[in-house]
CSV table of C-alpha atoms in Angstrom, one decimal:
chain,number,residue,atom,x,y,z
A,1448,THR,CA,81.8,112.1,116.3
A,1449,SER,CA,84.8,110.7,114.4
A,1450,LEU,CA,87.0,112.3,117.4
A,1451,ILE,CA,84.7,110.7,120.1
A,1452,THR,CA,85.3,107.4,118.2
A,1453,PHE,CA,89.1,107.7,118.2
A,1454,LEU,CA,89.3,108.8,121.7
A,1455,TYR,CA,87.2,105.7,122.7
A,1456,SER,CA,89.5,103.6,120.8
A,1457,LEU,CA,92.6,104.9,123.0
A,1458,PHE,CA,90.7,103.5,125.9
A,1459,PHE,CA,91.1,99.9,124.7
A,1460,TRP,CA,94.8,100.5,124.5
A,1461,ILE,CA,94.9,102.3,128.1
A,1462,ARG,CA,93.0,99.2,129.3
A,1463,PHE,CA,94.9,96.6,127.0
A,1464,GLU,CA,96.7,93.7,129.1
A,1465,ASN,CA,100.0,93.1,127.4
A,1466,ASP,CA,100.9,89.9,129.6
A,1467,THR,CA,98.2,87.8,127.9
A,1468,ALA,CA,97.9,86.2,124.4
A,1469,LYS,CA,94.0,85.8,124.8
A,1470,PHE,CA,91.6,87.9,122.8
A,1471,GLN,CA,90.3,90.9,125.0
A,1472,PHE,CA,87.0,92.8,125.1
A,1473,VAL,CA,85.1,90.0,123.6
A,1474,GLU,CA,81.5,90.2,122.8
A,1475,THR,CA,79.1,87.5,121.4
A,1476,ILE,CA,75.7,88.2,119.8
A,1477,ARG,CA,73.8,85.3,118.3
A,1478,TRP,CA,73.5,85.8,114.6
A,1479,LEU,CA,72.2,82.6,112.9
A,1480,PRO,CA,71.2,80.5,115.8
A,1481,TYR,CA,70.6,77.3,113.8
A,1482,SER,CA,73.9,77.3,112.1
A,1483,ASN,CA,76.3,78.1,115.0
A,1484,ILE,CA,77.4,81.3,113.5
A,1485,ASN,CA,77.7,84.1,115.9
A,1486,PHE,CA,78.8,87.8,115.7
A,1487,TYR,CA,81.8,87.2,117.6
A,1488,ILE,CA,84.3,90.0,118.1
A,1489,GLY,CA,87.3,90.9,120.1
A,1490,ILE,CA,90.9,92.3,119.9
A,1491,ASP,CA,94.6,91.1,120.5
A,1492,GLY,CA,97.8,92.9,120.1
A,1493,ILE,CA,97.7,92.5,116.4
A,1494,SER,CA,94.2,94.1,115.8
A,1495,LEU,CA,94.4,96.7,118.5
A,1496,PHE,CA,96.7,99.2,116.6
A,1497,PHE,CA,94.7,98.7,113.3
A,1498,VAL,CA,91.6,99.8,115.0
A,1499,ILE,CA,93.3,102.8,116.5
A,1500,LEU,CA,94.9,103.6,113.0
A,1501,THR,CA,91.4,103.6,111.3
A,1502,THR,CA,89.7,105.9,114.1
A,1503,PHE,CA,92.7,108.3,113.7
A,1504,LEU,CA,92.5,108.4,109.8
A,1505,THR,CA,88.6,109.0,109.6
A,1506,PRO,CA,88.6,112.4,111.4
A,1507,ILE,CA,91.5,113.4,109.1
A,1508,CYS,CA,89.6,112.4,106.0
A,1509,ILE,CA,86.6,114.3,107.0
A,1510,LEU,CA,88.8,117.4,107.7
A,1511,VAL,CA,90.5,117.1,104.4
A,1512,GLY,CA,87.1,117.0,102.7
A,1513,PHE,CA,85.6,119.9,104.7
A,1514,TYR,CA,86.3,122.5,102.0
A,1515,SER,CA,87.3,120.4,99.1
A,1516,VAL,CA,84.2,118.6,98.7
A,1517,LYS,CA,81.5,120.7,97.1
A,1518,SER,CA,78.6,118.5,96.2
A,1519,TYR,CA,76.8,115.7,98.3
A,1520,LYS,CA,78.5,116.7,101.6
A,1521,LYS,CA,76.1,114.7,103.9
A,1522,GLU,CA,76.5,111.6,101.7
A,1523,TYR,CA,80.3,112.0,101.8
A,1524,MET,CA,80.4,112.0,105.6
A,1525,ILE,CA,77.9,109.1,105.6
A,1526,ALA,CA,80.2,107.0,103.4
A,1527,PHE,CA,83.3,107.5,105.5
A,1528,PHE,CA,81.4,106.7,108.6
A,1529,ILE,CA,80.1,103.5,107.2
A,1530,CYS,CA,83.5,102.5,105.6
A,1531,GLU,CA,85.1,103.3,109.3
A,1532,SER,CA,82.4,100.9,110.9
A,1533,PHE,CA,83.1,98.1,108.4
A,1534,LEU,CA,86.8,98.4,108.9
A,1535,ILE,CA,86.8,98.3,112.5
A,1536,ALA,CA,84.5,95.4,112.4
A,1537,VAL,CA,87.0,93.7,109.9
A,1538,PHE,CA,89.7,94.1,112.5
A,1539,CYS,CA,87.7,92.8,115.6
A,1540,SER,CA,86.0,89.8,114.0
A,1541,LEU,CA,86.8,86.5,115.5
A,1542,ASP,CA,84.4,84.7,113.3
A,1543,LEU,CA,85.3,83.6,109.7
A,1544,LEU,CA,81.9,84.4,107.9
A,1545,ILE,CA,81.6,87.5,109.7
A,1546,PHE,CA,85.0,88.7,108.9
A,1547,TYR,CA,84.1,87.9,105.2
A,1548,VAL,CA,80.9,89.8,105.3
A,1549,PHE,CA,82.6,93.0,106.6
A,1550,PHE,CA,85.8,92.3,104.6
A,1551,GLU,CA,83.4,92.7,101.3
A,1552,SER,CA,81.2,95.3,102.7
A,1553,VAL,CA,84.3,97.9,102.7
A,1554,LEU,CA,83.9,97.6,98.8
A,1555,ILE,CA,80.6,99.4,98.7
A,1556,PRO,CA,81.5,102.7,100.5
A,1557,MET,CA,85.0,102.8,98.7
A,1558,PHE,CA,83.3,102.2,95.5
A,1559,ILE,CA,80.7,105.1,96.0
A,1560,ILE,CA,83.7,107.4,97.2
A,1561,ILE,CA,85.9,106.8,94.2
A,1562,GLY,CA,83.0,106.9,91.7
A,1563,VAL,CA,81.1,110.0,93.0
A,1564,TRP,CA,83.8,112.3,94.6
A,1565,GLY,CA,86.8,111.2,92.2
A,1566,SER,CA,88.7,113.9,90.7
A,1567,ARG,CA,88.8,113.1,86.9
A,1568,GLN,CA,86.5,111.5,84.2
A,1569,ARG,CA,88.0,108.1,84.4
A,1570,LYS,CA,87.0,107.6,88.0
A,1571,ILE,CA,83.8,105.3,87.0
A,1572,LYS,CA,86.4,102.8,85.3
A,1573,ALA,CA,88.7,103.2,88.2
A,1574,ALA,CA,85.7,102.4,90.8
A,1575,TYR,CA,84.4,99.2,88.7
A,1576,GLN,CA,88.2,97.9,88.3
A,1577,PHE,CA,88.6,98.4,92.2
A,1578,PHE,CA,85.2,96.4,92.9
A,1579,LEU,CA,85.8,93.7,90.3
A,1580,TYR,CA,89.2,92.6,91.1
A,1581,THR,CA,88.8,92.5,94.9
A,1582,LEU,CA,85.3,90.6,94.4
A,1583,MET,CA,86.5,88.2,92.2
A,1584,GLY,CA,89.4,87.1,94.7
A,1585,SER,CA,87.1,86.9,97.5
A,1586,LEU,CA,84.8,84.5,95.9
A,1587,PHE,CA,87.4,81.8,96.3
A,1588,MET,CA,87.6,82.8,99.8
A,1589,LEU,CA,84.1,82.6,100.4
A,1590,LEU,CA,84.0,78.9,99.0
A,1591,ALA,CA,86.7,78.2,101.5
A,1592,ILE,CA,85.0,79.3,104.3
A,1593,LEU,CA,81.8,77.2,103.2
A,1594,PHE,CA,84.1,74.2,102.8
A,1595,ILE,CA,85.5,74.8,106.3
A,1596,PHE,CA,81.8,75.3,107.7
A,1597,PHE,CA,80.7,72.1,106.5
A,1598,GLN,CA,83.9,69.9,107.4
A,1599,THR,CA,84.0,71.3,111.1
A,1600,GLY,CA,80.5,72.6,111.6
A,1601,THR,CA,81.9,76.0,112.9
A,1602,THR,CA,83.4,79.4,111.7
A,1603,ASP,CA,84.6,80.2,115.1
A,1604,LEU,CA,88.3,81.2,114.7
A,1605,GLN,CA,89.3,80.2,118.2
A,1606,ILE,CA,87.9,76.7,117.5
A,1607,LEU,CA,89.6,76.7,114.1
A,1608,LEU,CA,92.9,77.4,115.1
A,1609,THR,CA,92.9,74.2,117.2
A,1610,THR,CA,91.5,72.3,114.3
A,1611,GLU,CA,93.9,70.2,112.3
A,1612,PHE,CA,93.3,69.9,108.3
A,1613,SER,CA,95.2,67.5,106.1
A,1614,GLU,CA,98.0,68.7,104.3
A,1615,ARG,CA,96.2,68.4,100.9
A,1616,ARG,CA,93.3,70.3,102.3
A,1617,GLN,CA,95.5,72.9,103.6
A,1618,ILE,CA,97.1,73.7,100.4
A,1619,LEU,CA,93.7,74.1,98.6
A,1620,LEU,CA,92.3,76.2,101.3
A,1621,TRP,CA,95.6,78.5,101.6
A,1622,ILE,CA,95.5,79.0,97.9
A,1623,ALA,CA,91.6,80.0,98.1
A,1624,PHE,CA,92.5,82.7,101.0
A,1625,PHE,CA,95.6,83.6,99.0
A,1626,ALA,CA,93.3,84.8,96.1
A,1627,SER,CA,91.5,87.2,98.2
A,1628,PHE,CA,94.2,88.5,100.3
A,1629,SER,CA,96.8,89.0,97.4
A,1630,VAL,CA,94.5,91.3,95.6
A,1631,LYS,CA,94.0,93.3,98.7
A,1632,VAL,CA,97.8,93.7,99.5
A,1633,PRO,CA,98.2,93.9,96.2
A,1634,MET,CA,100.7,91.5,95.0
A,1635,VAL,CA,102.0,91.3,91.4
A,1636,PRO,CA,100.5,90.7,88.9
A,1637,VAL,CA,97.1,91.7,90.5
A,1638,HIS,CA,98.2,95.2,91.5
A,1639,ILE,CA,96.9,96.8,88.3
A,1640,TRP,CA,93.6,98.2,90.2
A,1641,LEU,CA,95.6,100.4,92.9
A,1642,PRO,CA,97.4,103.0,90.9
A,1643,GLU,CA,94.1,103.6,89.1
A,1644,ALA,CA,91.9,103.6,92.0
A,1645,HIS,CA,94.5,106.1,93.8
A,1646,VAL,CA,94.8,108.5,90.9
A,1647,GLU,CA,90.9,108.7,90.4
A,1648,ALA,CA,90.0,108.8,94.1
A,1649,PRO,CA,89.7,112.1,96.0
A,1650,THR,CA,92.2,112.9,98.6
A,1651,ALA,CA,90.4,111.4,101.7
A,1652,GLY,CA,89.6,108.4,99.6
A,1653,SER,CA,93.4,107.8,98.8
A,1654,VAL,CA,94.3,108.3,102.3
A,1655,ILE,CA,91.8,105.7,103.6
A,1656,LEU,CA,92.8,103.2,100.9
A,1657,ALA,CA,96.7,103.5,101.6
A,1658,GLY,CA,96.1,103.8,105.3
A,1659,ILE,CA,93.7,101.0,105.9
A,1660,LEU,CA,92.5,99.1,103.0
A,1661,LEU,CA,95.9,97.9,101.7
A,1662,LYS,CA,96.4,96.3,105.4
A,1663,LEU,CA,93.4,94.2,105.1
A,1664,GLY,CA,95.1,91.5,102.8
A,1665,THR,CA,98.5,91.3,105.0
A,1666,TYR,CA,96.0,91.3,108.2
A,1667,GLY,CA,94.2,88.4,106.6
A,1668,PHE,CA,97.4,86.4,105.8
A,1669,LEU,CA,98.6,87.1,109.7
A,1670,ARG,CA,95.2,86.5,111.4
A,1671,PHE,CA,94.1,83.5,109.2
A,1672,SER,CA,96.4,81.9,106.4
A,1673,ILE,CA,99.4,81.5,108.6
A,1674,PRO,CA,98.0,80.2,112.0
A,1675,MET,CA,95.2,78.2,110.5
A,1676,PHE,CA,97.2,76.5,107.5
A,1677,PRO,CA,100.6,76.1,109.0
A,1678,GLU,CA,102.1,73.3,106.7
A,1679,ALA,CA,100.6,75.0,103.4
A,1680,THR,CA,102.3,78.2,104.6
A,1681,LEU,CA,105.7,76.6,104.8
A,1682,TYR,CA,105.0,75.0,101.5
A,1683,PHE,CA,104.0,78.2,99.7
A,1684,THR,CA,106.7,80.5,101.6
A,1685,PRO,CA,109.4,80.2,98.6
A,1686,PHE,CA,106.3,81.3,96.2
A,1687,ILE,CA,105.7,84.2,98.5
A,1688,TYR,CA,109.1,85.3,98.5
A,1689,THR,CA,109.5,85.1,94.9
A,1690,LEU,CA,106.2,87.1,94.1
A,1691,SER,CA,107.5,89.8,96.7
A,1692,VAL,CA,110.9,90.2,95.5
A,1693,ILE,CA,109.5,90.8,92.1
A,1694,ALA,CA,107.1,93.1,93.1
A,1695,ILE,CA,109.4,95.2,95.2
A,1696,ILE,CA,111.7,95.4,92.3
A,1697,TYR,CA,109.6,95.9,89.5
A,1698,THR,CA,107.2,98.4,91.1
A,1699,SER,CA,110.1,100.5,92.4
A,1700,LEU,CA,111.5,100.7,89.0
A,1701,THR,CA,108.0,101.5,87.7
A,1702,THR,CA,107.8,104.4,90.3
A,1703,ILE,CA,110.7,106.1,88.9
A,1704,ARG,CA,109.0,106.2,85.5
A,1705,GLN,CA,105.8,107.8,86.8
A,1706,ILE,CA,104.9,111.5,85.9
A,1707,ASP,CA,101.7,111.6,88.1
A,1708,LEU,CA,102.4,112.4,91.7
A,1709,LYS,CA,99.6,110.0,93.2
A,1710,LYS,CA,100.9,107.1,91.0
A,1711,ILE,CA,104.5,107.5,92.3
A,1712,ILE,CA,103.1,107.1,96.0
A,1713,ALA,CA,100.8,104.4,94.8
A,1714,TYR,CA,103.4,102.4,93.3
A,1715,SER,CA,105.8,103.0,96.3
A,1716,SER,CA,102.8,101.6,98.5
A,1717,VAL,CA,102.9,98.2,96.6
A,1718,ALA,CA,106.7,97.9,97.2
A,1719,HIS,CA,106.2,98.8,100.7
A,1720,MET,CA,103.5,96.2,101.4
A,1721,ASN,CA,105.5,93.3,99.7
A,1722,PHE,CA,108.2,94.1,101.9
A,1723,VAL,CA,105.5,93.2,104.9
A,1724,THR,CA,104.8,89.8,103.1
A,1725,ILE,CA,108.4,89.0,103.2
A,1726,GLY,CA,108.6,89.8,106.9
A,1727,MET,CA,105.4,87.9,107.6
A,1728,PHE,CA,106.3,84.8,105.9
A,1729,SER,CA,109.7,84.8,107.7
A,1730,LEU,CA,107.8,82.8,110.4
A,1731,ASN,CA,109.9,84.4,113.4
A,1732,ILE,CA,109.2,87.1,116.0
A,1733,GLN,CA,111.5,89.8,114.1
A,1734,GLY,CA,109.9,89.4,110.8
A,1735,ILE,CA,106.2,89.3,112.1
A,1736,GLU,CA,106.8,92.1,114.7
A,1737,GLY,CA,108.6,94.1,111.8
A,1738,SER,CA,105.8,93.5,109.3
A,1739,ILE,CA,103.2,94.8,111.8
A,1740,LEU,CA,105.1,97.7,112.6
A,1741,LEU,CA,105.8,98.6,108.7
A,1742,MET,CA,102.1,98.4,108.2
A,1743,LEU,CA,101.5,100.9,110.9
A,1744,SER,CA,104.2,103.1,109.7
A,1745,HIS,CA,102.9,102.9,106.3
A,1746,GLY,CA,99.5,103.8,107.4
A,1747,LEU,CA,100.9,107.2,108.6
A,1748,VAL,CA,103.6,108.0,106.1
A,1749,SER,CA,101.8,107.0,102.7
A,1750,SER,CA,98.5,108.9,104.0
A,1751,ALA,CA,100.5,111.8,104.8
A,1752,LEU,CA,102.2,111.8,101.3
A,1753,PHE,CA,98.7,111.7,99.7
A,1754,LEU,CA,97.8,114.7,101.9
A,1755,CYS,CA,100.7,116.4,100.5
A,1756,VAL,CA,99.5,115.6,97.0
A,1757,GLY,CA,96.2,117.0,97.9
A,1758,ALA,CA,97.4,120.1,99.1
A,1759,LEU,CA,98.9,120.7,95.9
A,1760,TYR,CA,96.1,119.5,93.9
A,1761,ASP,CA,93.5,121.7,95.9
A,1762,ARG,CA,95.6,125.0,94.8
A,1763,HIS,CA,96.9,124.0,91.2
A,1764,LYS,CA,94.5,121.6,89.9
A,1765,THR,CA,97.2,119.2,88.6
A,1766,ARG,CA,99.1,116.2,89.5
A,1767,ILE,CA,101.5,116.1,86.7
A,1768,VAL,CA,105.3,116.4,88.1
A,1769,LYS,CA,106.6,118.5,85.2
A,1770,TYR,CA,104.3,121.3,86.0
A,1771,TYR,CA,105.8,121.9,89.4
A,1772,GLY,CA,109.4,123.2,90.3
A,1773,GLY,CA,110.9,125.9,92.8
A,1774,LEU,CA,108.0,125.2,95.4
A,1775,VAL,CA,110.9,125.9,98.1
A,1776,SER,CA,110.7,129.6,97.5
A,1777,THR,CA,107.1,130.0,97.6
A,1778,MET,CA,105.8,127.2,99.9
A,1779,PRO,CA,108.5,126.7,102.6
A,1780,ILE,CA,106.3,125.2,105.3
A,1781,PHE,CA,104.8,122.6,102.6
A,1782,SER,CA,108.4,122.0,101.6
A,1783,THR,CA,109.6,121.2,104.9
A,1784,ILE,CA,106.7,118.8,105.9
A,1785,PHE,CA,107.1,117.0,102.3
A,1786,PHE,CA,110.8,116.7,102.9
A,1787,PHE,CA,110.2,114.9,106.5
A,1788,PHE,CA,107.5,112.4,105.0
A,1789,THR,CA,109.9,111.9,102.0
A,1790,LEU,CA,112.9,110.8,104.4
A,1791,ALA,CA,110.3,108.6,106.1
A,1792,ASN,CA,109.2,107.0,103.2
A,1793,MET,CA,112.7,106.0,102.3
A,1794,SER,CA,113.3,104.5,105.9
A,1795,LEU,CA,115.7,107.0,107.2
A,1796,PRO,CA,116.9,105.8,110.7
A,1797,GLY,CA,114.9,107.8,113.5
A,1798,THR,CA,111.7,107.4,111.6
A,1799,SER,CA,109.0,104.7,111.8
A,1800,SER,CA,109.7,102.9,108.5
A,1801,PHE,CA,113.3,102.1,109.4
A,1802,ILE,CA,112.4,100.1,112.4
A,1803,GLY,CA,109.9,97.9,110.4
A,1804,GLU,CA,112.3,97.3,107.6
A,1805,PHE,CA,115.2,96.7,109.9
A,1806,LEU,CA,113.4,94.0,111.7
A,1807,ILE,CA,111.8,92.5,108.6
A,1808,LEU,CA,115.3,92.2,107.0
A,1809,VAL,CA,116.8,90.7,110.2
A,1810,GLY,CA,113.8,88.1,110.2
A,1811,ALA,CA,114.1,87.4,106.4
A,1812,PHE,CA,118.2,87.2,106.8
A,1813,GLN,CA,117.6,84.1,109.3
A,1814,ARG,CA,115.5,82.4,106.6
A,1815,ASN,CA,117.0,83.1,103.3
A,1816,SER,CA,120.1,85.6,103.1
A,1817,LEU,CA,119.2,86.0,99.3
A,1818,VAL,CA,115.8,87.1,99.7
A,1819,ALA,CA,116.8,89.7,102.3
A,1820,THR,CA,119.6,91.0,99.9
A,1821,LEU,CA,117.2,91.6,97.1
A,1822,ALA,CA,114.5,93.0,99.2
A,1823,ALA,CA,117.2,95.6,100.4
A,1824,LEU,CA,117.4,96.8,97.1
A,1825,GLY,CA,113.9,98.0,97.5
A,1826,MET,CA,115.3,100.5,100.0
A,1827,ILE,CA,118.0,101.8,97.4
A,1828,LEU,CA,115.5,102.1,94.8
A,1829,GLY,CA,112.9,103.8,97.4
A,1830,ALA,CA,115.6,106.5,98.2
A,1831,ALA,CA,116.3,107.0,94.4
A,1832,TYR,CA,112.5,107.6,93.6
A,1833,SER,CA,111.8,109.7,96.7
A,1834,LEU,CA,114.7,112.0,96.5
A,1835,TRP,CA,114.2,112.5,92.8
A,1836,LEU,CA,110.5,113.3,93.1
A,1837,TYR,CA,111.3,115.7,95.9
A,1838,ASN,CA,113.8,117.4,93.7
A,1839,ARG,CA,111.7,117.8,90.9
A,1840,VAL,CA,108.8,119.4,93.1
A,1841,VAL,CA,110.5,121.4,95.6
A,1842,PHE,CA,113.8,122.5,93.8
A,1843,GLY,CA,114.6,123.2,90.2
A,1844,ASN,CA,113.4,126.2,88.1
A,1845,PHE,CA,110.2,128.3,89.3
A,1846,LYS,CA,107.6,127.6,86.6
A,1847,PRO,CA,105.4,130.7,86.6
A,1848,ASN,CA,104.2,130.0,83.1
A,1849,PHE,CA,102.3,126.8,84.4
A,1850,ILE,CA,101.3,128.0,87.9
A,1851,LEU,CA,100.7,131.5,88.7
A,1852,LYS,CA,99.3,131.6,92.1
A,1853,PHE,CA,101.1,130.2,95.0
A,1854,SER,CA,99.9,129.8,98.8
A,1855,ASP,CA,101.5,128.0,101.7
A,1856,LEU,CA,99.8,125.5,104.2
A,1857,ASN,CA,97.1,127.2,106.2
A,1858,ARG,CA,96.7,126.6,109.9
A,1859,ARG,CA,94.1,123.6,109.5
A,1860,GLU,CA,96.5,121.8,106.8
A,1861,VAL,CA,99.4,122.3,109.4
A,1862,LEU,CA,97.4,120.8,112.3
A,1863,ILE,CA,96.3,117.9,109.9
A,1864,PHE,CA,100.0,116.8,109.5
A,1865,LEU,CA,101.1,117.5,113.1
A,1866,PRO,CA,99.8,114.1,114.6
A,1867,PHE,CA,101.5,112.4,111.5
A,1868,ILE,CA,104.8,113.8,112.3
A,1869,VAL,CA,104.5,112.9,115.8
A,1870,GLY,CA,103.4,109.5,115.2
A,1871,VAL,CA,106.3,108.8,112.8
A,1872,ILE,CA,108.8,110.1,115.1
A,1873,TRP,CA,107.3,108.3,118.1
A,1874,MET,CA,107.3,105.0,116.3
A,1875,GLY,CA,111.0,105.7,114.9
A,1876,VAL,CA,112.6,106.8,118.4
A,1877,TYR,CA,110.6,104.4,120.8
A,1878,PRO,CA,108.8,101.6,119.2
A,1879,GLU,CA,108.8,99.6,122.4
A,1880,VAL,CA,105.4,100.9,123.1
A,1881,PHE,CA,104.1,99.3,119.8
A,1882,LEU,CA,106.2,96.1,120.0
A,1883,GLU,CA,105.2,95.2,123.8
A,1884,CYS,CA,101.3,94.6,122.7
C-alpha cells in the first residue's frame, strides 16, 4: 500500500507543469459551510517534493520495522499510515485552519510511536516532552489564525496572500507563527526535545522525525510567514540570523561532545536545519532554492544515517560510541555505506548537501557577509564531528570484549540504502531537475 502511494505521488511530478506559479491539482470540499472554511488542497513547486519525500520514506519505515518490531505490529503499521496521511495533508493544505489541524494531528501518531515502540525506559518522558513543546508553541499560532479569520472573514491562503495587514499586526502575527514553527525547526533554545525524542524513538520513528517532521517548521516559514507578513519578515531577519548562527555553532560544538550515536546525528540535524533558515530569510532566489534543496537533502542523508545507527543497534543493542571500533574488518559493506553518508553529511561536493549549502551561502553573502562567514564555520565543524565519529566507529581497535558477534548488512538492508544513495548522488550531480519546479 505504501509503495502504491509512492508511485502515485510520482505521477504528480510527471504531470506537474513547471511554467506556472499557480497551485496545481487543486481540490475543494465544503467543510464548515457557515464559516467559509473549506477543505482546500493543492500543490506547487515547494510542496511537490515534500509530498514525494513523505511517500518515499514511509515504505522504508515499514521495511525497517518488519523484523525489529516484535509487539503490536498491526498498530505500528496503522500509526505510520496515519502519520503519512497527516503529513501529506500538511504539505497540500491551502487553508490556514486545515493546515493547523493536520500540523497538530501529526503529534498523535508520533507520540504513540515514541511512547510504545521506543527502545529505552525514558521513552515516555521523551514522548511527553516532544508533545508538550510542540503543542505549546502551536497554541499561539491557533490564536493568530483566529485573529486573521475574524479580521478578514476567511482562512483561504490564496486570498490572504493578497491581503495587507498593518505593520504592527504583521509583527504580532509573525511572532505567533514563529512560536510554533521555531519549535518544529527546532531553533535554539527550544531544541531540547529533539535529541531526547530521537534517542528514545525506534529507528523508523527517528527516520520520519528527521526526514519529514523537522521540515514542517521551515515549510511553515516559507509557505505562510514570509509571503503573508513581508514587512515583519524584514524586521525580524537580523533576529533569525542571530538565532540561526548561534544554533549552528553551538549545536555543532555540542555534537562533538556527544557519546550516543543517535544524539550526534540529532544535534547535527539542528545545525543543518538552522542553515536552512539562514537561506530562507536571505529572501533571494539563491537562498530560498538552496534552503529547499538542503531540506530535501537532509531528509535523505539524516534518515540514512539513522538507518545506519539502527542497523548497529539491532545487532549489538547499544548506541554508545566507546563500545564500537574496528568495524571495517568485520562489516565492510556497512562501513562503505556509512562512509558515503558521512561524506554527504559534511557536504562534500558531488553530494546533495553541497548544492543546498552552497546556494544558501551565496544567498546569505548577498545579504550579510558576516552571517555567511559564521554559517560557513558550521561546515568546518560538521566535517570535524562527522569524520571523528566515523573514525571511532569504523577504525581503531577491534573490541571483542564488548561486542562478540558481528554480521554485515543483509540483502534487505542494502536494498533499503540503495534509493538513498541514488537520490543523494542525483541531487548532487544534476540538481536542475529539482530546481526547475
